[in-house]
Coordinates of C-alpha atoms in Angstrom, one line a residue:
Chain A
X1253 CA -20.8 -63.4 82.1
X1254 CA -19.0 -60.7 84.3
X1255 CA -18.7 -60.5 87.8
X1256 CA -17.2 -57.9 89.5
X1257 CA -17.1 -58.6 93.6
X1258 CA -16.0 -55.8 95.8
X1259 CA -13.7 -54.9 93.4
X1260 CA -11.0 -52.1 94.5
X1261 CA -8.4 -50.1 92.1
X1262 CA -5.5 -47.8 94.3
X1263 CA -2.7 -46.2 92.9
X1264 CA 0.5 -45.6 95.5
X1265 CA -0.8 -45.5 98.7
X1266 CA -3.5 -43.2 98.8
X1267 CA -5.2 -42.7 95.4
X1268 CA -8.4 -44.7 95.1
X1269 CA -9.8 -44.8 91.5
X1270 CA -12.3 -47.8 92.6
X1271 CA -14.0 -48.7 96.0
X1272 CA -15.5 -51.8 96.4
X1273 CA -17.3 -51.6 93.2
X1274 CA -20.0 -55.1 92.9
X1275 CA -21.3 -55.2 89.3
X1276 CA -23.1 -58.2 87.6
X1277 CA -23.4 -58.3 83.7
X1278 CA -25.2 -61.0 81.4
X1279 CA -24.2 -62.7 78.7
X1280 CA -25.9 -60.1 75.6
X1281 CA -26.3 -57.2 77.6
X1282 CA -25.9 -53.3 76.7
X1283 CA -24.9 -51.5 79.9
X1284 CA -23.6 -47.9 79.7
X1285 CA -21.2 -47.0 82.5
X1286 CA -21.3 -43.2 82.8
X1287 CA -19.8 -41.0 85.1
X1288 CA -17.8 -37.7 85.3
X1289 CA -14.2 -37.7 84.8
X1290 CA -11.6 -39.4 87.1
X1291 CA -15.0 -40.9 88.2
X1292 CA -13.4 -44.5 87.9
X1293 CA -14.9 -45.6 84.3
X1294 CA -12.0 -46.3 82.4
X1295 CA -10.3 -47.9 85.2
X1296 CA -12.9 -49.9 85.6
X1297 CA -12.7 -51.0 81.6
X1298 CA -9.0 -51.3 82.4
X1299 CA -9.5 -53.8 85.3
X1300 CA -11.7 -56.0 83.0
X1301 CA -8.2 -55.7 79.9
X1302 CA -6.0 -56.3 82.7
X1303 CA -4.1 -53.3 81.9
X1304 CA -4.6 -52.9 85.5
X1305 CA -4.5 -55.5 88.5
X1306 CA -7.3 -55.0 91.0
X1307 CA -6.3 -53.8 94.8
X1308 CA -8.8 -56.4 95.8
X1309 CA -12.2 -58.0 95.0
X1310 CA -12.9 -60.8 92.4
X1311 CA -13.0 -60.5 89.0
X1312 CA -15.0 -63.5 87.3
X1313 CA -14.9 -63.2 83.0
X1314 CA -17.4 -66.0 81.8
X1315 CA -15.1 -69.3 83.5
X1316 CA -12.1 -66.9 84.0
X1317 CA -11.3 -66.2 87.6
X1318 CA -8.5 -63.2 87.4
X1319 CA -6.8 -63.9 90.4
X1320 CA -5.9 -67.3 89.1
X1321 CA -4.5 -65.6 85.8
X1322 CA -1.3 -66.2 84.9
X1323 CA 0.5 -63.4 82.7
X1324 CA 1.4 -65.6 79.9
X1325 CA -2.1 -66.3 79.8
X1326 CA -3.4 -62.6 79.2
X1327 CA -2.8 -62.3 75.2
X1328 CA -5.1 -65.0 75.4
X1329 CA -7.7 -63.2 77.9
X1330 CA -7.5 -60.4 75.6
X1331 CA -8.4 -62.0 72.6
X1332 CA -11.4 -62.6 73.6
X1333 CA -12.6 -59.5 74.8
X1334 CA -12.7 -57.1 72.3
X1335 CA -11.7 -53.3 73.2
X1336 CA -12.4 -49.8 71.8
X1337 CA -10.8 -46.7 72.9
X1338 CA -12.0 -43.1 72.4
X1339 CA -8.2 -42.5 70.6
X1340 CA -8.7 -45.1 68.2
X1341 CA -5.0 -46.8 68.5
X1342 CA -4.6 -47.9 64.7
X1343 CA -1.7 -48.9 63.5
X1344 CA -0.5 -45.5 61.7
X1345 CA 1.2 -47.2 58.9
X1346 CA -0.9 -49.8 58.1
X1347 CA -4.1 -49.4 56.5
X1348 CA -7.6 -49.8 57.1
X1349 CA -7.6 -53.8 55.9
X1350 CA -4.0 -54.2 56.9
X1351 CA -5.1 -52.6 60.8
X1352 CA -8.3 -54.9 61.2
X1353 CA -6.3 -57.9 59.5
X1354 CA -3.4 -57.4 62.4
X1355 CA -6.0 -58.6 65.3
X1356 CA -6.2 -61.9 63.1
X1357 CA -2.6 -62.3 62.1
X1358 CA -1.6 -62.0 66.0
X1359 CA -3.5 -65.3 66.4
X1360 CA -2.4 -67.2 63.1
X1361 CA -5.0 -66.8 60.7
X1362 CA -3.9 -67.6 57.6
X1363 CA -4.3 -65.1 54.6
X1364 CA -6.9 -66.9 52.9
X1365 CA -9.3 -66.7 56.4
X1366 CA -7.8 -63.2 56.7
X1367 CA -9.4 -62.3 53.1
X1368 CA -12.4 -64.7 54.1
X1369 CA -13.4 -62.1 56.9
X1370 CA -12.3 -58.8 56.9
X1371 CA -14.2 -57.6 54.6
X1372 CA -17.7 -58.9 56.2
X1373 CA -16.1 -57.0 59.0
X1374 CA -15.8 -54.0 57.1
X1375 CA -18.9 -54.1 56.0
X1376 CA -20.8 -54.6 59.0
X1377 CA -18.9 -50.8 60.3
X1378 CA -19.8 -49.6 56.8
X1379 CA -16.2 -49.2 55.5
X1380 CA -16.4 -51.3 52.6
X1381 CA -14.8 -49.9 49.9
X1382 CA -12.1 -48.2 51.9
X1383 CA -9.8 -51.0 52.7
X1384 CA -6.7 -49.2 51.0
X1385 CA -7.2 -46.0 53.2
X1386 CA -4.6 -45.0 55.7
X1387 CA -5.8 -43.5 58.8
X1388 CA -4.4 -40.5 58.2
X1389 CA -6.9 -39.9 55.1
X1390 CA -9.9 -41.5 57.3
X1391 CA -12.4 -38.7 59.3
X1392 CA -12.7 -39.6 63.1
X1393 CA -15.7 -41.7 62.8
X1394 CA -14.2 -43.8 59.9
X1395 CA -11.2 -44.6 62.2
X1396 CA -13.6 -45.0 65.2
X1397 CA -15.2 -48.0 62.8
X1398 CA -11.7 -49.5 61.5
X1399 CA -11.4 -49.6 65.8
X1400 CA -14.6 -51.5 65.9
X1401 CA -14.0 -53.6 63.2
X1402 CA -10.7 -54.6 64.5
X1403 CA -12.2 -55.0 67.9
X1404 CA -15.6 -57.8 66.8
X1405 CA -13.1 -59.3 63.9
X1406 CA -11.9 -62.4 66.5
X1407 CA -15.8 -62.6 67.5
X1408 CA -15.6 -61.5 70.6
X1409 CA -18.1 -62.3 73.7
X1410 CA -17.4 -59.1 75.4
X1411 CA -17.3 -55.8 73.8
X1412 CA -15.7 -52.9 75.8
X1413 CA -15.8 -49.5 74.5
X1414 CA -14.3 -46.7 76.8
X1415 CA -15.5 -43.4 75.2
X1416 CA -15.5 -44.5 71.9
X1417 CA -18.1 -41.3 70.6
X1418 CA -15.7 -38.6 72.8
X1419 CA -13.3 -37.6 69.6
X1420 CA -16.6 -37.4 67.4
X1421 CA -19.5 -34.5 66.1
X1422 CA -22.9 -35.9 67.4
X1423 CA -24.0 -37.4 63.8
X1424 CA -20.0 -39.5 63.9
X1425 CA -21.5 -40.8 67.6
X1426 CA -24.5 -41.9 66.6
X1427 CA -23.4 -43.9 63.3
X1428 CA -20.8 -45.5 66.2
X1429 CA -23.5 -46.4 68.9
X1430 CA -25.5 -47.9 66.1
X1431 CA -22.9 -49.9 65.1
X1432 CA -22.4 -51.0 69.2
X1433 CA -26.1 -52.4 68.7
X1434 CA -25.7 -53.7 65.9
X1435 CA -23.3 -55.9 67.3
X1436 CA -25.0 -56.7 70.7
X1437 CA -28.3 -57.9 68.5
X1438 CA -25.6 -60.3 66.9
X1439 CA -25.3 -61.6 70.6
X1440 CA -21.9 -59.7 72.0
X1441 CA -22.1 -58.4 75.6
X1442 CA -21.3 -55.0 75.4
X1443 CA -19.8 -52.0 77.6
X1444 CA -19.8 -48.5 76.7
X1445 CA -18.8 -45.6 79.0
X1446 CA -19.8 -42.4 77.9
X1447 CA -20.2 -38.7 78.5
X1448 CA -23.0 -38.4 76.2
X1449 CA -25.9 -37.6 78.2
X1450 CA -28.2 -37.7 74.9
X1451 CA -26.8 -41.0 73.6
X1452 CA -27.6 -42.6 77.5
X1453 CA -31.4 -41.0 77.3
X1454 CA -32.2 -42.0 73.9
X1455 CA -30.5 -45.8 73.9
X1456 CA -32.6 -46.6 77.0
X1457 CA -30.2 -49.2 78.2
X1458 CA -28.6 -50.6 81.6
X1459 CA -27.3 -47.5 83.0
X1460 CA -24.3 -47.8 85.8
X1461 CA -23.1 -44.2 87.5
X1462 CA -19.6 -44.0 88.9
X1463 CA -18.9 -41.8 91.2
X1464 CA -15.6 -41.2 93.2
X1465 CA -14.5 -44.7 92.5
X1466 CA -18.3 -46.3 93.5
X1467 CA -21.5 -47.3 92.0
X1468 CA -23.8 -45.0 93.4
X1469 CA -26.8 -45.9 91.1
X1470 CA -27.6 -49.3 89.0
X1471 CA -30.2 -48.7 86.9
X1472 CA -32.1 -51.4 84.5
X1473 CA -33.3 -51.0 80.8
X1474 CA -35.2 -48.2 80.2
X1475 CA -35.6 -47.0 83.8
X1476 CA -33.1 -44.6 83.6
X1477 CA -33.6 -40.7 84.1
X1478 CA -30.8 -38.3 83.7
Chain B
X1154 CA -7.1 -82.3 63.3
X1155 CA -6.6 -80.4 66.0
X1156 CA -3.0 -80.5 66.6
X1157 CA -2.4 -80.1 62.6
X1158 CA -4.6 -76.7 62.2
X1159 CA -2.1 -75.5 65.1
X1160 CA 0.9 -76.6 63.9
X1161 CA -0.4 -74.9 60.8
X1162 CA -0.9 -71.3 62.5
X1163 CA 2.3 -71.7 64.5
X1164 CA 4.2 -71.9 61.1
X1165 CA 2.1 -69.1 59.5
X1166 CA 3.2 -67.3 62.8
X1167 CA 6.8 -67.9 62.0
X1168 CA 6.7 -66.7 58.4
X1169 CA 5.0 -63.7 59.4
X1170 CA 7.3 -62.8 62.4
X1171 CA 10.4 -63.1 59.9
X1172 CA 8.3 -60.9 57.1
X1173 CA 8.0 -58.9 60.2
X1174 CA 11.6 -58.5 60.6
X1175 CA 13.0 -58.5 57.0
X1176 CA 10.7 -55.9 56.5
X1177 CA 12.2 -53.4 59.9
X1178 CA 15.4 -54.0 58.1
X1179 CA 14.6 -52.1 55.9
X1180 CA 12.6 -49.4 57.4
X1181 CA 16.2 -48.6 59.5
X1182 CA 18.0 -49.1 56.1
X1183 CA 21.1 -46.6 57.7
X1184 CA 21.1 -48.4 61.0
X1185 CA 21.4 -51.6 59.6
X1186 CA 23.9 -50.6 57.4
X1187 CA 26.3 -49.3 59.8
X1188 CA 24.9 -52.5 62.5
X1189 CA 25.8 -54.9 59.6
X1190 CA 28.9 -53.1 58.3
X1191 CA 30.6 -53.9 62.0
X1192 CA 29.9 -57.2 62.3
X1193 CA 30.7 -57.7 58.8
X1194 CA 34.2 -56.9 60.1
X1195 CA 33.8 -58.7 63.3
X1196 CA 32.8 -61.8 61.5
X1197 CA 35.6 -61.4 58.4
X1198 CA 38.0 -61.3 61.4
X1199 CA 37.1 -64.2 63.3
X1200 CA 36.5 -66.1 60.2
X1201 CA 39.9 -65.1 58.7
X1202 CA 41.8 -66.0 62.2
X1203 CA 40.9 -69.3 61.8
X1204 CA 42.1 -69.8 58.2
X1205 CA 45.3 -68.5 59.1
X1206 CA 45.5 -70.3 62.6
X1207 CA 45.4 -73.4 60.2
X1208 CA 47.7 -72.6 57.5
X1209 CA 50.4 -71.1 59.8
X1210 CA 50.0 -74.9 62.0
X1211 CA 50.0 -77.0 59.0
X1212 CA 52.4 -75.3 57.7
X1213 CA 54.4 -75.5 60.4
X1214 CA 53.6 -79.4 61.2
X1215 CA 54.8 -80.0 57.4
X1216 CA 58.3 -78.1 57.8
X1217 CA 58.5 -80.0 61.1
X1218 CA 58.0 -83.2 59.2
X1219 CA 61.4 -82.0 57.2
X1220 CA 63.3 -81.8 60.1
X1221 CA 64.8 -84.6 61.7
X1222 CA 66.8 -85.9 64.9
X1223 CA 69.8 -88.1 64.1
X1224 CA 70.4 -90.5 66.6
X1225 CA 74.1 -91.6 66.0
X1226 CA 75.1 -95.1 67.5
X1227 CA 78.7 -96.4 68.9
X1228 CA 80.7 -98.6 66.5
X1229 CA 80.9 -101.7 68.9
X1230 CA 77.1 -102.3 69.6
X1231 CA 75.6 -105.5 68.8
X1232 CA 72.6 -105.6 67.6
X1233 CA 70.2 -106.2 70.9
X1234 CA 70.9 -103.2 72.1
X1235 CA 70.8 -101.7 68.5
X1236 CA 66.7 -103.0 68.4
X1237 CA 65.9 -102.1 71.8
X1238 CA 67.2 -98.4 70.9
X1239 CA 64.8 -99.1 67.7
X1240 CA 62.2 -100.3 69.6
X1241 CA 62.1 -97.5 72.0
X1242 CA 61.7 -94.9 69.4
X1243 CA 59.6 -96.7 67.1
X1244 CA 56.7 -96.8 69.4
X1245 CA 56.7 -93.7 70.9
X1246 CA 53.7 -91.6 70.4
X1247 CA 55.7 -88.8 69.5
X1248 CA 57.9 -90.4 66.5
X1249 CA 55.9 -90.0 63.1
X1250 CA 59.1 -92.4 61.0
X1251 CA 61.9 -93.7 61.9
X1252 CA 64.9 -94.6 59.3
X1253 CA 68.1 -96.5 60.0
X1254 CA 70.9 -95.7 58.2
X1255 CA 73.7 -98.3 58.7
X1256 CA 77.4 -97.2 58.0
X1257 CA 77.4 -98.0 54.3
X1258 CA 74.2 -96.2 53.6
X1259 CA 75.7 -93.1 55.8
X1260 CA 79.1 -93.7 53.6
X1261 CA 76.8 -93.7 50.1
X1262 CA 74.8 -90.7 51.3
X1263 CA 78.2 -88.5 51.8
X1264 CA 79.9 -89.8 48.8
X1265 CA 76.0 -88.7 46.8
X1266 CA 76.5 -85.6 48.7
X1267 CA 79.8 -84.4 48.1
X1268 CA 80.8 -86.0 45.0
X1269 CA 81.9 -82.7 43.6
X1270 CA 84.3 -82.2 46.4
X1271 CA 86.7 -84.2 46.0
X1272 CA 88.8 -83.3 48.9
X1273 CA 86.3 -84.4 51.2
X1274 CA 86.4 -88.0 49.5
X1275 CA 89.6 -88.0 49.5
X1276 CA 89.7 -87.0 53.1
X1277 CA 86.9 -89.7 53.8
X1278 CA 89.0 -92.6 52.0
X1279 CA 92.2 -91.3 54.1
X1280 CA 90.3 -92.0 57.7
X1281 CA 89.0 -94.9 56.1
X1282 CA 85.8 -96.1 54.3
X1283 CA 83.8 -97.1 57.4
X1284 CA 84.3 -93.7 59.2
X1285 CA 81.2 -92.8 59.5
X1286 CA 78.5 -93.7 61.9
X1287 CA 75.5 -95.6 61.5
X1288 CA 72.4 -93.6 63.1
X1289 CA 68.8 -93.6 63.2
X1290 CA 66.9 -90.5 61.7
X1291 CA 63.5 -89.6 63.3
X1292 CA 61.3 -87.5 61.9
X1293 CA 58.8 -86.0 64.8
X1294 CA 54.7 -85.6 65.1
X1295 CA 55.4 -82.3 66.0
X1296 CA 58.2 -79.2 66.7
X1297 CA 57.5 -79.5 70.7
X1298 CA 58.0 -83.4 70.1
X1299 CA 61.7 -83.3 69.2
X1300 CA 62.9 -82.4 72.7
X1301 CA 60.6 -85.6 73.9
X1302 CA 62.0 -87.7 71.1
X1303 CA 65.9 -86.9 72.6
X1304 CA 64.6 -87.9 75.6
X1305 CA 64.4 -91.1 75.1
X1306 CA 67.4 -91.3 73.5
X1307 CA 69.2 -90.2 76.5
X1308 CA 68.0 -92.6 78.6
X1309 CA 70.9 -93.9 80.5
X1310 CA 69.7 -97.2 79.7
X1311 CA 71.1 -96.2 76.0
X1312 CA 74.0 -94.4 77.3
X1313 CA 76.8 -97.3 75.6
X1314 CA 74.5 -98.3 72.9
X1315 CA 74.6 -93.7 71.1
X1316 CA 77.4 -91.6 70.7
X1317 CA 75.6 -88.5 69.9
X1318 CA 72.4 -87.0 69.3
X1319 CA 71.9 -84.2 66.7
X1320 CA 69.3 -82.4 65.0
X1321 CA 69.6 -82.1 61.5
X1322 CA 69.4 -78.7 60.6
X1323 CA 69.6 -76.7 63.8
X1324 CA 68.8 -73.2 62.2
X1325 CA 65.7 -74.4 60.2
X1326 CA 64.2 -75.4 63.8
X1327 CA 64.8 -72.0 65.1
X1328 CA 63.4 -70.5 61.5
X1329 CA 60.5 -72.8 62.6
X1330 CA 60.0 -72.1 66.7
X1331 CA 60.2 -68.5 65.2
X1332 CA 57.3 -69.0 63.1
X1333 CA 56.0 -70.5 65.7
X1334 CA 55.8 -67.7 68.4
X1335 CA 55.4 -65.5 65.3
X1336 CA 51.7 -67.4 64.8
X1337 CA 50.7 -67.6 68.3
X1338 CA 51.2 -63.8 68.5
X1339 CA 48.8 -63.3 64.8
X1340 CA 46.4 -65.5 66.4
X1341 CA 45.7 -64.0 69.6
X1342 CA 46.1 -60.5 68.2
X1343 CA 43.6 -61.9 65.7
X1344 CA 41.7 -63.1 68.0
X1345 CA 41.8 -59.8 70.1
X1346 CA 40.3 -57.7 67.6
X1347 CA 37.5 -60.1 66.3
X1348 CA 36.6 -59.9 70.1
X1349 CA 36.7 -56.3 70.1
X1350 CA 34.5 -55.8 66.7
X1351 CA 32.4 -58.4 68.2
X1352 CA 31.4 -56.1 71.5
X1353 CA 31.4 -53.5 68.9
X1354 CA 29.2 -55.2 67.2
X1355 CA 26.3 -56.0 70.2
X1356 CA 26.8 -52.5 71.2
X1357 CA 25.5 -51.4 67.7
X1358 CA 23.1 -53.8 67.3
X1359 CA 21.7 -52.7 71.1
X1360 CA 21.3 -49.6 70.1
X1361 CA 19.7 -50.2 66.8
X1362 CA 17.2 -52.8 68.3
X1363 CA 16.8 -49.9 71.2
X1364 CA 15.9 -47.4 69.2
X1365 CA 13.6 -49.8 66.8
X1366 CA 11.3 -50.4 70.3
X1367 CA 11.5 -46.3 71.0
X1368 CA 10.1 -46.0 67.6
X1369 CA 7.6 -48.2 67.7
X1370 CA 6.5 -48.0 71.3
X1371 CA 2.9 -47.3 70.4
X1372 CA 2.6 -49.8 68.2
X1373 CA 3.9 -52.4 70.9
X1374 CA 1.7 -50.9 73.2
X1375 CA -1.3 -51.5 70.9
X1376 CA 0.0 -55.2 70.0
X1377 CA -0.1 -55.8 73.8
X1378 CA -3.8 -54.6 74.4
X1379 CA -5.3 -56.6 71.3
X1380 CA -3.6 -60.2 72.4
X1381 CA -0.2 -60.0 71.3
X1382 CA 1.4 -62.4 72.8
X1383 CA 5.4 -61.5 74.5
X1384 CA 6.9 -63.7 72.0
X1385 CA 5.1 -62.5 68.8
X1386 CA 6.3 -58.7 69.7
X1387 CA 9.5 -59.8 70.5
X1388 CA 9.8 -61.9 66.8
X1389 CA 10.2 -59.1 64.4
X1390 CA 13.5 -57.9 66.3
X1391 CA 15.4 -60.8 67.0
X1392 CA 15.0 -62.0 63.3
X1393 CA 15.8 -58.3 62.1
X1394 CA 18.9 -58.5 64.5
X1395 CA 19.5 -62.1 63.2
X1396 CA 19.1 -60.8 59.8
X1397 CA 22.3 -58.5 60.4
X1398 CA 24.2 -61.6 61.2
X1399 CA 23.0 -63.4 58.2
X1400 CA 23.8 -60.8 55.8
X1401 CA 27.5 -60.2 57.6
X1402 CA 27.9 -63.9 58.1
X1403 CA 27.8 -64.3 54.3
X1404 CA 29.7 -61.0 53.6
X1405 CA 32.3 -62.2 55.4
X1406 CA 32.3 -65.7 54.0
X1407 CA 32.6 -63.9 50.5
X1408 CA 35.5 -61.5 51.5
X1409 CA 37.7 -64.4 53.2
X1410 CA 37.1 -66.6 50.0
X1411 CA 38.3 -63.8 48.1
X1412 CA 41.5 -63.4 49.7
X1413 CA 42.2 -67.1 49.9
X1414 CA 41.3 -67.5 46.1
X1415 CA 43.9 -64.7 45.4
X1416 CA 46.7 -65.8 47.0
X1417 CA 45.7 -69.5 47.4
X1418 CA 46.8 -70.4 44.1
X1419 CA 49.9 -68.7 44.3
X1420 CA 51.4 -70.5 47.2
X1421 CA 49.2 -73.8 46.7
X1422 CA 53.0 -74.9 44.5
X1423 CA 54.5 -75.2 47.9
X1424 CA 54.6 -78.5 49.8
X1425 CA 53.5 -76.3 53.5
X1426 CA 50.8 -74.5 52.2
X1427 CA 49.1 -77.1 49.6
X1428 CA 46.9 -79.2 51.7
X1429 CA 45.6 -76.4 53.5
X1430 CA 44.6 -74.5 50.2
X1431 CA 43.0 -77.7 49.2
X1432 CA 41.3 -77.9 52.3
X1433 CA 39.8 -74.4 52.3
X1434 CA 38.3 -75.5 48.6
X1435 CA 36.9 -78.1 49.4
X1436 CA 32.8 -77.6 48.7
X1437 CA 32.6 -79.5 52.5
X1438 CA 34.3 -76.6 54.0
X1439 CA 33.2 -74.0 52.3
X1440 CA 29.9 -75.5 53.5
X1441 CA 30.6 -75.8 56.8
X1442 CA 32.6 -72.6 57.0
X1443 CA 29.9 -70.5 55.7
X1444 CA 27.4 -72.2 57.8
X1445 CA 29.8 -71.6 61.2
X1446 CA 30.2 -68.1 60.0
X1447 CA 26.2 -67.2 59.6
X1448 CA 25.1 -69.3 63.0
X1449 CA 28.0 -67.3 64.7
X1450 CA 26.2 -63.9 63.0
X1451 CA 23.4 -65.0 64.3
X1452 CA 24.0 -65.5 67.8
X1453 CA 25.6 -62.4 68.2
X1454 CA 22.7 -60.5 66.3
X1455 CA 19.9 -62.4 68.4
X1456 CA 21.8 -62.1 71.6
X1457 CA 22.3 -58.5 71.2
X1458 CA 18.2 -57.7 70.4
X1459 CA 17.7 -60.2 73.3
X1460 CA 19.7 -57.8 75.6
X1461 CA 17.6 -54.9 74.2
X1462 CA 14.4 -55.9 75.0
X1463 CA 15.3 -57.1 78.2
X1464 CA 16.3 -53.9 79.3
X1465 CA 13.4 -51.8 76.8
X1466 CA 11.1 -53.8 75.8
X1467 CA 8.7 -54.1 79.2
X1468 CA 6.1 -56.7 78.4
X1469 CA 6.0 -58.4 81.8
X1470 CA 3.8 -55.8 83.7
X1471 CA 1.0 -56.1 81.1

C-alpha cells in the first residue's frame, strides 16, 4: 500500500530532516510513527501529502510512483489520502457541515450526495447534532472530529494523522484515537504520529521510532515496549 | 454514463465557483465598490467614445453629401467629349451622384433663385439668355473624396472639354474639415482617458484581488492540502473580478443610454444626426452594445485577477 525506499528529505544544503528512511505499510494497517521533535515525523507525513518533494528515494502510494507525478495531478493524489493535523485547519467561517461538506464540493458532489453523506460522517466522529456549529463555539476535540470527518468523508484508503491528540486533555485524545480505529476496522490504512507515550502503550499497534531523520526501531503489533 | 455524471460535476463545479465569487463580492463590499465605481467610468468612457465617434462621422458624411463640386463645361463641346467627362466621373469610386445641368436648367435654376432680384434678371437677359454654363454637379462619398473627384476633372485629357471647377459652398467645407479635426481631436482625447481609467481600473482590481488572496491565505492553503485543484481556487476570483466588469459593463450601458435618450430626441429633427439616433435605438444595438460593453468589463476584470494570482497566488510549488 506504501512504500517508502531509501527515502531522503534535506532542506538548503545542509539540513537533513530524513536519511534514507525504508518503510513498508499494508493495505489496513495502524502504525504509529513516534519520535521526539524535529525527529523527522511530520516530514515524513509531509512527503507522503506532497507538501514536500523527497531529496531522493522512491515513494510508491498503492499504483502511484511519486517520481512520475505530475503537479497537476496532486489535487488528485490528495484526494485520496485523507490528512489530519494537530491544528485542525477548518475553514473559520464555515461551519461544522459546511467544513466537512467543502472536501466533497472540491470534487463535484452535488448537494443532494453532499446531504446524502455528511451526516453519516458526522455521526461516525459523534458530532451529530452539531452541524450548525462554528468552530469557534466547538471545544478542541469537537474540531479535532469535524478534522476527521472531513478527512474519511471522500473514503479515503490512507489516513494520515500528524499529532492529531497534541492540542487535546487526555479524555479529548482518547475519544480521537478511538475514532482512528474505528475507521481502520472500516478498512482505512492509517498513520498516526504521536507524542503520547500512553496512547502508543495501550493501542498496542505497529510502532515506527524516528530519530534524527532515521528509523532506528520497527516494531510489529503488540511487541512494542516504551 | 460515465462521461455524463462528469459533465454533470464539472457544471455543478462551475455554479459553485461563480456562488464562490458572487459571494467574495460581497464580503469586500467597499473594495468592490470603489473597484467597480472605476471601471464603471472606464467603461462609460469607452462606450460613450464610440457613440460619439459615430455621430460626429455620420454626421459629417451626411453634410458632405450636401456639398457638391461643380464641374463647369466650355460652350463649344460636342457631346463625345461631353460623355467621356460624364463617364469618367460617373464611375469613379469616389462620386456618390452625379447631376448634369444643361444651360437652360442652369438658366431656370438662377431665374428660381433670384426671382426677387430683379436687377440680376435684368442683368442676365442683358448678356443674353444662354449666359450661363452648363456643368455637372457631383456630390462626393466622402469630404477627403472631393480633392480626388477634381482630380479627375483636371485631367488634361479634359482640359478643352471644362472651363472651371468649383466647389459649391467653399466655407461650408471648411465649417466641415473643421468639424472634422474638431472630432479626431474628441476621439482620441476620448480615447486617451478611457485608456487611462482602464489602467486605473486593473490597478484597482489588482489590488482588490491581492488583498482578497492575503485575506484568505489560510484558507487557500487548506484548499490546496485537501485536493483543491489550481483552477478551482483560482475560480472564485476571476468571476468576482469578472463580476466588477459585469456590474460596470451594465452601469455604463445604462448611463450612455441615458444621455443619448436625453438629448437624442432633441437633435433626432435634424437630417445629420437622425440615422445615427435611430441607430443607437435600435433593440439590435442596444443588444450588441450592451453585450460589447459587459465582455469588454469582463476582460479587463478577469485579466486583472489573472495578473494577481500570478504574482500572489503560488499554487505551483504545492
Amino acid at each position: 500500500m506504501i512504500l517508502l525506499d531509501r527515502v531522503s528529505k534535506v532542506y538548503g544544503k545542509e539540513v537533513s530532516a530524513l536519511d534514507r528512511i525504508s518503510l513498508h505499510v499494508e493495505q489496513d494497517e495502524f502504525v504509529i510513527i513516534i519520535g521526539s521533535s524535529g525527529a523527522g515525523k511530520s516530514t515524513l507525513l509531509k512527503l507522503l501529502t506532497r507538501e514536500e518533494k523527497q531529496t531522493s528515494g522512491k515513494i510508491v502510494i498503492g499504483n502511484i510512483d511519486y517520481d512520475k507525478l505530475k503537479d497537476k495531478e496532486i489535487p488528485y493524489l490528495r484526494r485520496k489520502i485523507g490528512v489530519v493535523f494537530q491544528d485542525f485547519k477548518l475553514l473559520p467561517n464555515k461551519n461544522v457541515f459546511e467544513n466537512v461538506a467543502f472536501a466533497l464540493e472540491i470534487v463535484g458532489h452535488s448537494s443532494r450526495e453532499i446531504k446524502h453523506t455528511v451526516p453519516k460522517v458526522l455521526n461516525v466522529v459523534g458530532l451529530r447534532g452539531k452541524e450548525k456549529r462554528m468552530p469557534a463555539e466547538l471545544s478542541g476535540g469537537e474540531r479535532q472530529r469535524v478534522s476527521i470527518a472531513r478527512a474519511i468523508v471522500r473514503q479515503p484508503k490512507i489516513l494520515v494523522a500528524d499529532e492529531p491528540t497534541g492540542n487535546l486533555d487526555p479524555r479529548h485524545a482518547w475519544d480521537i484515537i478511538r475514532i482512528l480505529e474505528k475507521i481502520n476496522r472500516f478498512g482505512t490504512t492509517v498513520l498516526l504520529t504521536t507524542h503520547n507515550q500512553e496512547i502508543v502503550n495501550k493501542l498496542k499497534r505497529r510502532v515506527v521510532t524516528i530519530q534524527d531523520g532515521r528509523i532506528v526501531s520497527d516494531k510489529a503489533h503488540g511487541e512494542y515496549k516504551s | 454514463m460515465k462521461r455524463d455524471r462528469s459533465l454533470k460535476r464539472w457544471l455543478i463545479t462551475v455554479a459553485r465557483l461563480t456562488l464562490g465569487g458572487i459571494r467574495n463580492l460581497f464580503r469586500n463590499a467597499w473594495l468592490s465598490i470603489a473597484a467597480m465605481a472605476v471601471m464603471f467610468v472606464a467603461l462609460g468612457i469607452l462606450f460613450f467614445t464610440v457613440v460619439l465617434n459615430v455621430t460626429t462621422s455620420n454626421a459629417i458624411t451626411e453634410l458632405s453629401r450636401n456639398l457638391k463640386v461643380s464641374v463647369y463645361l466650355e460652350d463649344d463641346i460636342n457631346d463625345e467629349q461631353r460623355f467621356e467627362l460624364e463617364t469618367a466621373l460617373a464611375s469613379s469610386p469616389y462620386t456618390a451622384d452625379l447631376e448634369y445641368i444643361s444651360k437652360d436648367d442652369a438658366r431656370a435654376r438662377f431665374v428660381e433663385n433670384f426671382r426677387d432680384d430683379e436687377a440680376l434678371l435684368e442683368g442676365l437677359f442683358l448678356v443674353g439668355d444662354d449666359s450661363l454654363p452648363a456643368s455637372y454637379e457631383v456630390s462626393a462619398m466622402s469630404l477627403d473624396d472631393f480633392d480626388r473627384i477634381e482630380a479627375i476633372a483636371t485631367e488634361e485629357r479634359f482640359e478643352e472639354t471644362i472651363e472651371s471647377i468649383t466647389l459649391g459652398r467653399t466655407d461650408a467645407r471648411a465649417t466641415i474639415e473643421r468639424a472634422a479635426s474638431a472630432q479626431a481631436f474628441i476621439t482620441s482625447a476620448s480615447a486617451l482617458a478611457a485608456i487611462i481609467f482602464t489602467v486605473i481600473s486593473v490597478l484597482i482590481i489588482f489590488n482588490t484581488i491581492r488583498i482578497a488572496i492575503f485575506t484568505r491565505n489560510e484558507e487557500i492553503r487548506n484548499m490546496k492540502l485537501i485536493g483543491a485543484t489550481p483552477w478551482y481556487i483560482r475560480g472564485p476570483f476571476i468571476v468576482e473580478a469578472s463580476m466588477y466588469g459585469v456590474i460596470s459593463g451594465l452601469l455604463a450601458v445604462l448611463a450612455v443610454y441615458g444621455i443619448i435618450y436625453s438629448i437624442g430626441p432633441n437633435i433626432a429633427n435634424q437630417d445629420e444626426f437622425r440615422a445615427t439616433f435611430e441607430l443607437f435605438t435600435q433593440t439590435s444595438t442596444v443588444l450588441l452594445a450592451t453585450i460589447a460593453t459587459v465582455v469588454a468589463g469582463i476582460i479587463v476584470g478577469a485579466f486583472s485577477s489573472l495578473l494577481a494570482m500570478r504574482k500572489y497566488l503560488r499554487l505551483k510549488h504545492w
